[in-house]
C-alpha cells in the first residue's frame, strides 16, 4: 500500500485519524436549488515524491480539480459524473502520472488504466492499457453509464472492463475523441523515459557482466528507474448523499506493454458504496501506489469494509445522523502525497502536500491525516 | 454467480453439502517418494448447458485433465504447476470454451482470459484479451513464476497482469510458442459465430424498426446469442498440503474485442490460500459463469472467506487434523456443470455432469454437490 484518499464513517477520534459520511434520510420531494448545491470532493495527485520546487503546480492541479467538481455539484450533478469531472482535470495536467504526461512504458508508449465506481448502483467501469485517449476516465465513466442501460442487442451483456485496442475502438465508437499519442507525452515524461532507458541499458550490462563473473547481484539503488508519481484519484459526495470514487494512472515507468495495474482492477483502485442494509455508512475510497502491491491487498474495498466494521463509529453516527457530517482521510507510506478538498460551502479548495516526518523512511513509515466537514442539511 | 468448484474446510454435514482441506503439520525432513505421491485434483469444464449428446466428450475431457494432474502429483510436482497441467488439458479440448475452440468475439477473433493463484506464496498471474496463444494458462503461470524471482533489472517490479498485444509479446519473449489464430477456432465455434452474427443482424434490424415504429422492445429470447459454456478451471492439493487454483476462458460469445471477464480478475476467477495465521483451513476456489456478474461478487475470494468463517468446522477440524481430509464442492445456477475429480489413491477419475432438478429454472435455482476425500498422511 502506498496511499489512499477516502471518505468513511464518522469517528470520535480527533481530525486527522479517521473519517466518514453519515447516512441521510431521503424524501420523495424535489430538492431545492440550495439543497442541490450541497456536496464535497477530495482529490489526490498521487503518492510518490512531490519535489518542493513543483509544490505550487501540484497544489494548483488539486485546486482546479476541486473547483471543477464543486461547479458540477452546484449545478446539481450526481457523484459519479462529478468524480469524472475532477479526474479529467487531474488527467489533463502534465504534472500528474495520468492522461497527459503519463509515464512511458518500455516501448516508449503511453498506456493508461482508469476506473470508476458509483456508490448508488455499485456499477463499475474500467479500462486497462488504453492508448490514444487523452482522458481514460471518460471511457471508464461511459462503460459504467452504458452498462446501466441494460442488455445490448440479442441479449448480450454490456462490458464493464475493456483493455487495449478493443477499449480504444469502443471509446471512439461511443463518441470519445482520440488523441495522437505524441501529444500525450510531455517534455518531462520524454526526458524521464530517455534517462530510464539509459539506466536500464546500464543495469542490463552490469547484470550480464555479473553473470559472466558469477558475482552476486548488487546493483546500486541509483541505477533504478526514476520513481515517479502514481495514480491520481478523487472521492465525491453529492446532494443526494451518493458517493462515487475514481482513479486514473499512467502506470509504472518502463512497465511492460499490456501491463494493467490496480487502477483498472475491481476492488483495488477505487470503491464506493452508499449506505444500505448492513452498511451504516457511505464510503468511498481511491488508492494510489504500486499496482502489483495494491492489487494483492484489494486495498480500496478492504478500506471500505474496515470503515464499516468500526463499532466505535456507531455512537457518533447516532448523534450526527441529521447533520450530514463527513470525515475524510489520506494516508501514505511514500515520501509525500498531494491532496485537495473542498465542499460546496467553501469559497476555495484547500490543498496540502503531506510528507513523512523528518527521518522517516519511505515504505517503512505511515502518515495519516484527515479532517471533518459539516455540510448544510441535505435533502431530508 | 453461475458456478464454483472449490476445496474448503471440513464440515460435519454429509458429503454433497460443503467441503475442505484440513491443515497439516510439517517437518523439515525430506518427503519419501510415497509421501510425495499424495494429492488431489478437482476440475470443471464450465457452467452452462452440457447437451446429453456430448456428455461423453465433456466427461472425457475432465477425466484426461484429472489424470494429467495426478501424474504430475505422483512425480512430486507442486500444486501451482499441477493446476496448470490440468488446465492445459481443458484448454486443448475443442469442446470447452477455453483455449482451442473458444467463443469468437464480435470481430470473429478469439481473445482469452486466464489466471492462477498459488496458495503458498499467494502470488497471482493473469492474462486478459490474449490472442494467438493456444494455452493462456501457461502465460498466467509464467507471470506468476517470473514474479517470484524478484525485481527486474533497474529495480522494476515484474508484472502480474498483462493484456492484449503486450501480453502476447511477453509470452513469446518468455518462450511460449504462438499459435496461428485460425487454428484455435473450431468448426463448432465458427458455426456458432456465424449463427450468432445472423441473430445479431436480425436483432439490430428489429430494434431499428422498433425505434421507427416507436414500439417497445420485445425481442424473443430465441434471437439471443447462443449461450455457451463458460470458464474452465481446477483446484489442486499437493503432497505438502499446498493448494492452487486456476481458471481459463474464451469469454462470452460475441463479446466486444478487449473485453476482460472474471477469469483474469484478481479475487474473482480463482483463489487459493494455504493455512496460515487466522486461516485454519487451506482453501482453493475456481469459478465459472458470466464474467460481469462474477467480477461484482468477487466470488472466488468471498467463497474462500466464507469457508474460513464457518465456526462449525472447528470441531471437525480438531478430530481430523492429522488425517489430511479434504472436502470438495461444486455448485451452479446454470442448467448443468461438468466436473471431474481424482486423488493420488484412485485408479481413475470420477466425472459427473451435475444438472438442476427437473422443472428448476436456470438462474433461479441452485444445485450444490460435493464429496469428501481422505488421503494418506502427508509429510508430517
Short mmCIF file of N, CA and C in Angstrom, two decimals, chain A residues 101-251:
data_model
loop_
_atom_site.label_atom_id
_atom_site.label_comp_id
_atom_site.label_asym_id
_atom_site.label_seq_id
_atom_site.Cartn_x
_atom_site.Cartn_y
_atom_site.Cartn_z
N UNK A 101 0.99 13.45 -20.09
CA UNK A 101 2.22 13.41 -19.29
C UNK A 101 2.41 12.14 -18.49
N UNK A 102 1.68 11.11 -18.85
CA UNK A 102 1.83 9.81 -18.15
C UNK A 102 3.23 9.23 -18.38
N UNK A 103 3.63 8.36 -17.47
CA UNK A 103 4.87 7.60 -17.66
C UNK A 103 4.83 6.85 -18.98
N UNK A 104 6.00 6.77 -19.64
CA UNK A 104 6.10 5.97 -20.86
C UNK A 104 6.46 4.53 -20.48
N UNK A 105 5.97 3.58 -21.27
CA UNK A 105 6.30 2.19 -20.98
C UNK A 105 7.61 1.79 -21.67
N UNK A 106 7.95 0.54 -21.57
CA UNK A 106 9.22 0.03 -22.09
C UNK A 106 9.40 0.32 -23.58
N UNK A 107 8.30 0.38 -24.32
CA UNK A 107 8.37 0.66 -25.76
C UNK A 107 8.25 2.15 -26.06
N UNK A 108 8.20 2.98 -25.03
CA UNK A 108 8.08 4.42 -25.26
C UNK A 108 6.65 4.86 -25.53
N UNK A 109 5.68 3.99 -25.26
CA UNK A 109 4.28 4.36 -25.46
C UNK A 109 3.60 4.70 -24.13
N UNK A 110 2.49 5.42 -24.24
CA UNK A 110 1.68 5.69 -23.06
C UNK A 110 0.47 4.75 -23.08
N UNK A 111 0.30 4.00 -22.03
CA UNK A 111 -0.86 3.11 -21.87
C UNK A 111 -1.45 3.37 -20.49
N UNK A 112 -2.72 3.72 -20.47
CA UNK A 112 -3.34 4.16 -19.21
C UNK A 112 -4.37 3.18 -18.66
N UNK A 113 -4.50 3.19 -17.34
CA UNK A 113 -5.55 2.45 -16.63
C UNK A 113 -6.45 3.46 -15.92
N UNK A 114 -7.71 3.18 -15.83
CA UNK A 114 -8.62 4.03 -15.07
C UNK A 114 -9.87 3.25 -14.70
N UNK A 115 -10.49 3.63 -13.60
CA UNK A 115 -11.77 3.00 -13.24
C UNK A 115 -12.59 3.94 -12.36
N UNK A 116 -13.86 3.67 -12.32
CA UNK A 116 -14.76 4.48 -11.50
C UNK A 116 -15.88 3.60 -10.96
N UNK A 117 -16.38 3.95 -9.79
CA UNK A 117 -17.46 3.18 -9.18
C UNK A 117 -18.51 4.13 -8.62
N UNK A 118 -19.76 3.75 -8.83
CA UNK A 118 -20.91 4.53 -8.39
C UNK A 118 -21.49 3.87 -7.14
N UNK A 119 -21.46 4.59 -6.04
CA UNK A 119 -21.91 4.03 -4.76
C UNK A 119 -23.40 3.73 -4.72
N UNK A 120 -24.16 4.38 -5.60
CA UNK A 120 -25.61 4.20 -5.60
C UNK A 120 -25.98 2.86 -6.26
N UNK A 121 -25.47 2.64 -7.48
CA UNK A 121 -25.82 1.42 -8.23
C UNK A 121 -24.79 0.32 -8.02
N UNK A 122 -23.65 0.65 -7.45
CA UNK A 122 -22.49 -0.24 -7.32
C UNK A 122 -21.95 -0.66 -8.68
N UNK A 123 -22.35 0.07 -9.72
CA UNK A 123 -21.78 -0.22 -11.03
C UNK A 123 -20.33 0.24 -11.10
N UNK A 124 -19.61 -0.41 -12.00
CA UNK A 124 -18.17 -0.21 -12.10
C UNK A 124 -17.80 -0.15 -13.58
N UNK A 125 -16.89 0.71 -13.94
CA UNK A 125 -16.39 0.77 -15.31
C UNK A 125 -14.88 0.90 -15.27
N UNK A 126 -14.18 0.19 -16.15
CA UNK A 126 -12.71 0.23 -16.11
C UNK A 126 -12.09 0.03 -17.48
N UNK A 127 -10.95 0.69 -17.69
CA UNK A 127 -10.15 0.46 -18.89
C UNK A 127 -8.72 0.15 -18.47
N UNK A 128 -8.05 -0.69 -19.23
CA UNK A 128 -6.67 -1.05 -18.94
C UNK A 128 -5.82 -0.97 -20.19
N UNK A 129 -4.56 -0.56 -20.03
CA UNK A 129 -3.60 -0.50 -21.14
C UNK A 129 -4.21 0.20 -22.36
N UNK A 130 -4.84 1.32 -22.11
CA UNK A 130 -5.53 2.09 -23.17
C UNK A 130 -4.59 3.14 -23.77
N UNK A 131 -4.44 3.09 -25.09
CA UNK A 131 -3.61 4.08 -25.79
C UNK A 131 -4.49 5.07 -26.56
N UNK A 132 -3.94 6.26 -26.79
CA UNK A 132 -4.56 7.19 -27.74
C UNK A 132 -5.84 7.86 -27.28
N UNK A 133 -6.11 7.83 -25.98
CA UNK A 133 -7.27 8.55 -25.44
C UNK A 133 -6.74 9.46 -24.33
N UNK A 134 -6.99 10.76 -24.46
CA UNK A 134 -6.43 11.75 -23.53
C UNK A 134 -7.01 11.57 -22.13
N UNK A 135 -8.28 11.21 -22.04
CA UNK A 135 -8.94 11.07 -20.74
C UNK A 135 -9.53 9.66 -20.55
N UNK A 136 -8.69 8.74 -20.10
CA UNK A 136 -9.16 7.36 -19.88
C UNK A 136 -10.39 7.28 -18.97
N UNK A 137 -10.49 8.20 -18.00
CA UNK A 137 -11.62 8.17 -17.07
C UNK A 137 -12.95 8.37 -17.80
N UNK A 138 -12.92 9.10 -18.91
CA UNK A 138 -14.13 9.31 -19.69
C UNK A 138 -14.66 7.98 -20.24
N UNK A 139 -13.74 7.11 -20.63
CA UNK A 139 -14.12 5.80 -21.17
C UNK A 139 -14.68 4.92 -20.04
N UNK A 140 -14.01 4.96 -18.88
CA UNK A 140 -14.50 4.18 -17.73
C UNK A 140 -15.91 4.64 -17.34
N UNK A 141 -16.10 5.94 -17.32
CA UNK A 141 -17.42 6.51 -16.97
C UNK A 141 -18.48 6.10 -17.99
N UNK A 142 -18.07 6.12 -19.26
CA UNK A 142 -19.00 5.76 -20.34
C UNK A 142 -19.37 4.27 -20.26
N UNK A 143 -18.41 3.42 -19.94
CA UNK A 143 -18.69 1.98 -19.79
C UNK A 143 -19.70 1.77 -18.67
N UNK A 144 -19.50 2.51 -17.57
CA UNK A 144 -20.41 2.41 -16.43
C UNK A 144 -21.82 2.85 -16.83
N UNK A 145 -21.91 4.00 -17.50
CA UNK A 145 -23.26 4.53 -17.81
C UNK A 145 -23.94 3.72 -18.91
N UNK A 146 -23.17 3.20 -19.85
CA UNK A 146 -23.77 2.36 -20.91
C UNK A 146 -24.30 1.05 -20.31
N UNK A 147 -23.56 0.48 -19.36
CA UNK A 147 -23.98 -0.78 -18.74
C UNK A 147 -25.28 -0.60 -17.96
N UNK A 148 -25.47 0.61 -17.44
CA UNK A 148 -26.70 0.89 -16.67
C UNK A 148 -27.95 0.87 -17.55
N UNK A 149 -27.75 0.97 -18.87
CA UNK A 149 -28.90 0.98 -19.77
C UNK A 149 -29.46 -0.42 -20.00
N UNK A 150 -28.80 -1.44 -19.51
CA UNK A 150 -29.29 -2.82 -19.67
C UNK A 150 -28.60 -3.54 -20.81
N UNK A 151 -29.17 -4.69 -21.16
CA UNK A 151 -28.52 -5.56 -22.15
C UNK A 151 -28.42 -4.93 -23.54
N UNK A 152 -27.44 -5.40 -24.29
CA UNK A 152 -27.27 -4.97 -25.68
C UNK A 152 -28.17 -5.81 -26.58
N UNK A 153 -28.13 -5.53 -27.88
CA UNK A 153 -28.97 -6.29 -28.81
C UNK A 153 -28.64 -7.79 -28.71
N UNK A 154 -29.63 -8.61 -28.98
CA UNK A 154 -29.51 -10.07 -28.95
C UNK A 154 -29.10 -10.58 -27.57
N UNK A 155 -29.50 -9.85 -26.52
CA UNK A 155 -29.30 -10.31 -25.15
C UNK A 155 -27.88 -10.29 -24.64
N UNK A 156 -27.01 -9.56 -25.37
CA UNK A 156 -25.60 -9.54 -24.94
C UNK A 156 -25.43 -8.65 -23.70
N UNK A 157 -24.53 -9.10 -22.81
CA UNK A 157 -24.25 -8.36 -21.58
C UNK A 157 -23.22 -7.27 -21.89
N UNK A 158 -23.50 -6.02 -21.54
CA UNK A 158 -22.54 -4.96 -21.86
C UNK A 158 -21.24 -5.13 -21.05
N UNK A 159 -20.11 -4.78 -21.62
CA UNK A 159 -18.84 -4.96 -20.91
C UNK A 159 -18.66 -3.90 -19.82
N UNK A 160 -17.93 -4.24 -18.76
CA UNK A 160 -17.59 -3.22 -17.76
C UNK A 160 -16.08 -3.01 -17.69
N UNK A 161 -15.32 -3.87 -18.35
CA UNK A 161 -13.86 -3.77 -18.29
C UNK A 161 -13.30 -4.08 -19.69
N UNK A 162 -12.74 -3.07 -20.32
CA UNK A 162 -12.16 -3.26 -21.65
C UNK A 162 -10.69 -2.86 -21.62
N UNK A 163 -9.90 -3.53 -22.45
CA UNK A 163 -8.46 -3.23 -22.48
C UNK A 163 -7.95 -3.04 -23.90
N UNK A 164 -6.79 -2.39 -23.99
CA UNK A 164 -6.02 -2.28 -25.23
C UNK A 164 -6.79 -1.73 -26.42
N UNK A 165 -6.48 -2.30 -27.56
CA UNK A 165 -7.04 -1.88 -28.84
C UNK A 165 -8.58 -1.92 -28.83
N UNK A 166 -9.14 -2.96 -28.22
CA UNK A 166 -10.61 -3.09 -28.16
C UNK A 166 -11.24 -1.95 -27.37
N UNK A 167 -10.58 -1.55 -26.28
CA UNK A 167 -11.08 -0.45 -25.46
C UNK A 167 -11.04 0.85 -26.26
N UNK A 168 -9.95 1.03 -27.02
CA UNK A 168 -9.80 2.23 -27.85
C UNK A 168 -10.93 2.31 -28.87
N UNK A 169 -11.19 1.19 -29.54
CA UNK A 169 -12.23 1.18 -30.57
C UNK A 169 -13.62 1.46 -29.97
N UNK A 170 -13.88 0.85 -28.83
CA UNK A 170 -15.17 1.05 -28.15
C UNK A 170 -15.34 2.53 -27.82
N UNK A 171 -14.26 3.14 -27.30
CA UNK A 171 -14.31 4.55 -26.91
C UNK A 171 -14.65 5.43 -28.12
N UNK A 172 -13.94 5.19 -29.21
CA UNK A 172 -14.15 6.01 -30.41
C UNK A 172 -15.57 5.79 -30.95
N UNK A 173 -16.02 4.53 -30.94
CA UNK A 173 -17.40 4.22 -31.38
C UNK A 173 -18.43 4.91 -30.49
N UNK A 174 -18.06 5.21 -29.27
CA UNK A 174 -19.00 5.85 -28.34
C UNK A 174 -18.74 7.35 -28.22
N UNK A 175 -18.13 7.91 -29.24
CA UNK A 175 -18.03 9.37 -29.35
C UNK A 175 -16.89 10.02 -28.60
N UNK A 176 -15.97 9.23 -28.06
CA UNK A 176 -14.83 9.84 -27.37
C UNK A 176 -13.72 10.12 -28.40
N UNK A 177 -13.26 11.36 -28.42
CA UNK A 177 -12.31 11.80 -29.45
C UNK A 177 -10.92 11.22 -29.18
N UNK A 178 -10.33 10.55 -30.19
CA UNK A 178 -8.97 10.02 -29.96
C UNK A 178 -7.93 11.13 -29.93
N UNK A 179 -6.78 10.82 -29.41
CA UNK A 179 -5.72 11.81 -29.26
C UNK A 179 -4.42 11.23 -29.80
N UNK A 180 -3.73 11.93 -30.71
CA UNK A 180 -2.47 11.37 -31.23
C UNK A 180 -1.51 11.13 -30.07
N UNK A 181 -0.93 9.92 -29.99
CA UNK A 181 -0.09 9.55 -28.84
C UNK A 181 1.03 10.55 -28.55
N UNK A 182 1.61 11.16 -29.59
CA UNK A 182 2.74 12.05 -29.34
C UNK A 182 2.33 13.33 -28.62
N UNK A 183 1.05 13.63 -28.61
CA UNK A 183 0.59 14.82 -27.89
C UNK A 183 0.54 14.53 -26.38
N UNK A 184 0.27 13.27 -26.04
CA UNK A 184 0.13 12.92 -24.62
C UNK A 184 1.47 12.89 -23.88
N UNK A 185 2.57 12.65 -24.60
CA UNK A 185 3.89 12.65 -23.96
C UNK A 185 4.35 14.10 -23.80
N UNK A 186 4.85 14.43 -22.62
CA UNK A 186 5.34 15.79 -22.38
C UNK A 186 6.87 15.80 -22.42
N UNK A 187 7.43 17.01 -22.44
CA UNK A 187 8.88 17.17 -22.42
C UNK A 187 9.45 16.40 -21.23
N UNK A 188 8.77 16.53 -20.09
CA UNK A 188 9.23 15.90 -18.86
C UNK A 188 9.17 14.37 -18.93
N UNK A 189 8.02 13.85 -19.45
CA UNK A 189 7.88 12.39 -19.47
C UNK A 189 8.84 11.77 -20.50
N UNK A 190 9.09 12.51 -21.60
CA UNK A 190 10.03 12.01 -22.60
C UNK A 190 11.46 12.01 -22.06
N UNK A 191 11.80 13.04 -21.33
CA UNK A 191 13.16 13.12 -20.80
C UNK A 191 13.35 12.04 -19.73
N UNK A 192 12.32 11.80 -18.91
CA UNK A 192 12.39 10.73 -17.91
C UNK A 192 12.55 9.38 -18.59
N UNK A 193 11.84 9.18 -19.70
CA UNK A 193 11.94 7.92 -20.44
C UNK A 193 13.36 7.69 -20.94
N UNK A 194 13.96 8.75 -21.54
CA UNK A 194 15.32 8.60 -22.07
C UNK A 194 16.32 8.28 -20.96
N UNK A 195 16.14 8.95 -19.82
CA UNK A 195 17.01 8.71 -18.67
C UNK A 195 16.85 7.26 -18.17
N UNK A 196 15.59 6.83 -18.07
CA UNK A 196 15.31 5.47 -17.59
C UNK A 196 15.84 4.42 -18.55
N UNK A 197 15.77 4.71 -19.84
CA UNK A 197 16.26 3.74 -20.83
C UNK A 197 17.76 3.55 -20.68
N UNK A 198 18.45 4.67 -20.42
CA UNK A 198 19.90 4.57 -20.22
C UNK A 198 20.21 3.75 -18.96
N UNK A 199 19.44 4.00 -17.90
CA UNK A 199 19.64 3.25 -16.65
C UNK A 199 19.43 1.75 -16.87
N UNK A 200 18.42 1.47 -17.66
CA UNK A 200 18.07 0.08 -17.94
C UNK A 200 19.18 -0.61 -18.73
N UNK A 201 19.68 0.09 -19.74
CA UNK A 201 20.78 -0.46 -20.55
C UNK A 201 21.99 -0.74 -19.66
N UNK A 202 22.26 0.22 -18.78
CA UNK A 202 23.40 0.09 -17.87
C UNK A 202 23.18 -1.10 -16.93
N UNK A 203 21.98 -1.17 -16.35
CA UNK A 203 21.68 -2.25 -15.40
C UNK A 203 21.80 -3.61 -16.07
N UNK A 204 21.34 -3.69 -17.31
CA UNK A 204 21.40 -4.98 -18.00
C UNK A 204 22.84 -5.35 -18.36
N UNK A 205 23.63 -4.32 -18.68
CA UNK A 205 25.04 -4.54 -18.97
C UNK A 205 25.74 -5.07 -17.71
N UNK A 206 25.45 -4.42 -16.59
CA UNK A 206 26.05 -4.82 -15.31
C UNK A 206 25.65 -6.26 -14.98
N UNK A 207 24.36 -6.58 -15.21
CA UNK A 207 23.88 -7.93 -14.90
C UNK A 207 24.55 -8.99 -15.76
N UNK A 208 24.69 -8.67 -17.04
CA UNK A 208 25.36 -9.60 -17.95
C UNK A 208 26.79 -9.86 -17.47
N UNK A 209 27.46 -8.77 -17.06
CA UNK A 209 28.83 -8.93 -16.57
C UNK A 209 28.86 -9.78 -15.30
N UNK A 210 27.85 -9.54 -14.43
CA UNK A 210 27.79 -10.30 -13.18
C UNK A 210 27.62 -11.79 -13.45
N UNK A 211 26.75 -12.09 -14.42
CA UNK A 211 26.51 -13.49 -14.76
C UNK A 211 27.83 -14.10 -15.26
N UNK A 212 28.54 -13.29 -16.08
CA UNK A 212 29.80 -13.79 -16.62
C UNK A 212 30.83 -14.02 -15.51
N UNK A 213 30.85 -13.08 -14.55
CA UNK A 213 31.87 -13.19 -13.49
C UNK A 213 31.31 -13.92 -12.26
N UNK A 214 30.04 -14.39 -12.40
CA UNK A 214 29.38 -15.12 -11.30
C UNK A 214 29.32 -14.34 -9.99
N UNK A 215 29.28 -13.02 -10.10
CA UNK A 215 29.14 -12.19 -8.90
C UNK A 215 27.67 -12.14 -8.51
N UNK A 216 27.41 -11.91 -7.23
CA UNK A 216 26.02 -11.74 -6.80
C UNK A 216 25.52 -10.37 -7.24
N UNK A 217 24.21 -10.31 -7.46
CA UNK A 217 23.61 -9.06 -7.93
C UNK A 217 23.61 -8.00 -6.82
N UNK A 218 24.35 -6.95 -7.03
CA UNK A 218 24.38 -5.87 -6.05
C UNK A 218 24.33 -4.55 -6.78
N UNK A 219 23.23 -4.27 -7.39
CA UNK A 219 23.12 -3.05 -8.19
C UNK A 219 22.76 -1.90 -7.26
N UNK A 220 23.43 -0.79 -7.45
CA UNK A 220 23.13 0.39 -6.64
C UNK A 220 21.71 0.86 -6.88
N UNK A 221 21.09 1.38 -5.83
CA UNK A 221 19.72 1.90 -5.94
C UNK A 221 19.66 3.03 -6.98
N UNK A 222 20.80 3.71 -7.19
CA UNK A 222 20.83 4.84 -8.13
C UNK A 222 20.56 4.42 -9.57
N UNK A 223 20.74 3.15 -9.84
CA UNK A 223 20.52 2.69 -11.21
C UNK A 223 19.05 2.31 -11.43
N UNK A 224 18.24 2.41 -10.38
CA UNK A 224 16.82 2.08 -10.54
C UNK A 224 16.10 3.13 -11.39
N UNK A 225 15.06 2.68 -12.09
CA UNK A 225 14.30 3.64 -12.90
C UNK A 225 13.69 4.67 -11.96
N UNK A 226 13.60 5.90 -12.46
CA UNK A 226 13.13 7.00 -11.63
C UNK A 226 11.73 6.72 -11.10
N UNK A 227 11.61 6.79 -9.79
CA UNK A 227 10.30 6.61 -9.17
C UNK A 227 9.48 7.86 -9.42
N UNK A 228 8.35 7.71 -10.03
CA UNK A 228 7.54 8.89 -10.27
C UNK A 228 6.20 8.74 -9.56
N UNK A 229 5.38 9.71 -9.69
CA UNK A 229 4.10 9.71 -9.00
C UNK A 229 3.19 8.65 -9.59
N UNK A 230 2.26 8.21 -8.76
CA UNK A 230 1.35 7.20 -9.29
C UNK A 230 -0.07 7.74 -9.41
N UNK A 231 -0.97 6.81 -9.52
CA UNK A 231 -2.40 7.05 -9.70
C UNK A 231 -2.94 8.33 -9.06
N UNK A 232 -3.73 9.05 -9.82
CA UNK A 232 -4.48 10.17 -9.24
C UNK A 232 -5.90 9.68 -8.98
N UNK A 233 -6.61 10.40 -8.14
CA UNK A 233 -7.97 9.94 -7.87
C UNK A 233 -8.80 10.96 -7.12
N UNK A 234 -10.05 10.61 -6.91
CA UNK A 234 -10.97 11.50 -6.20
C UNK A 234 -12.12 10.72 -5.61
N UNK A 235 -12.70 11.27 -4.56
CA UNK A 235 -13.95 10.76 -3.97
C UNK A 235 -14.91 11.94 -3.84
N UNK A 236 -16.19 11.66 -4.06
CA UNK A 236 -17.18 12.74 -4.09
C UNK A 236 -18.45 12.31 -3.32
N UNK A 237 -19.08 13.28 -2.66
CA UNK A 237 -20.43 13.11 -2.10
C UNK A 237 -21.32 14.15 -2.76
N UNK A 238 -22.47 13.73 -3.27
CA UNK A 238 -23.36 14.71 -3.91
C UNK A 238 -24.53 15.09 -3.01
N UNK A 239 -25.43 15.91 -3.51
CA UNK A 239 -26.51 16.46 -2.69
C UNK A 239 -27.52 15.40 -2.23
N UNK A 240 -27.54 14.26 -2.93
CA UNK A 240 -28.43 13.17 -2.51
C UNK A 240 -27.73 12.26 -1.48
N UNK A 241 -26.45 12.54 -1.22
CA UNK A 241 -25.70 11.70 -0.31
C UNK A 241 -25.05 10.51 -1.00
N UNK A 242 -25.16 10.46 -2.33
CA UNK A 242 -24.48 9.39 -3.08
C UNK A 242 -22.98 9.62 -3.03
N UNK A 243 -22.23 8.53 -2.99
CA UNK A 243 -20.78 8.64 -3.09
C UNK A 243 -20.30 8.01 -4.39
N UNK A 244 -19.16 8.47 -4.87
CA UNK A 244 -18.53 7.87 -6.05
C UNK A 244 -17.02 8.02 -5.89
N UNK A 245 -16.28 7.14 -6.54
CA UNK A 245 -14.82 7.20 -6.48
C UNK A 245 -14.25 6.90 -7.85
N UNK A 246 -13.06 7.40 -8.09
CA UNK A 246 -12.40 7.13 -9.38
C UNK A 246 -10.89 7.21 -9.23
N UNK A 247 -10.20 6.52 -10.12
CA UNK A 247 -8.74 6.58 -10.19
C UNK A 247 -8.29 6.55 -11.63
N UNK A 248 -7.11 7.08 -11.88
CA UNK A 248 -6.54 7.06 -13.23
C UNK A 248 -5.03 7.05 -13.12
N UNK A 249 -4.37 6.29 -13.98
CA UNK A 249 -2.92 6.15 -13.85
C UNK A 249 -2.24 5.84 -15.17
N UNK A 250 -1.06 6.40 -15.33
CA UNK A 250 -0.22 6.04 -16.46
C UNK A 250 0.59 4.79 -16.15
N UNK A 251 0.52 4.34 -14.90
CA UNK A 251 1.23 3.12 -14.50
C UNK A 251 2.70 3.35 -14.23
#
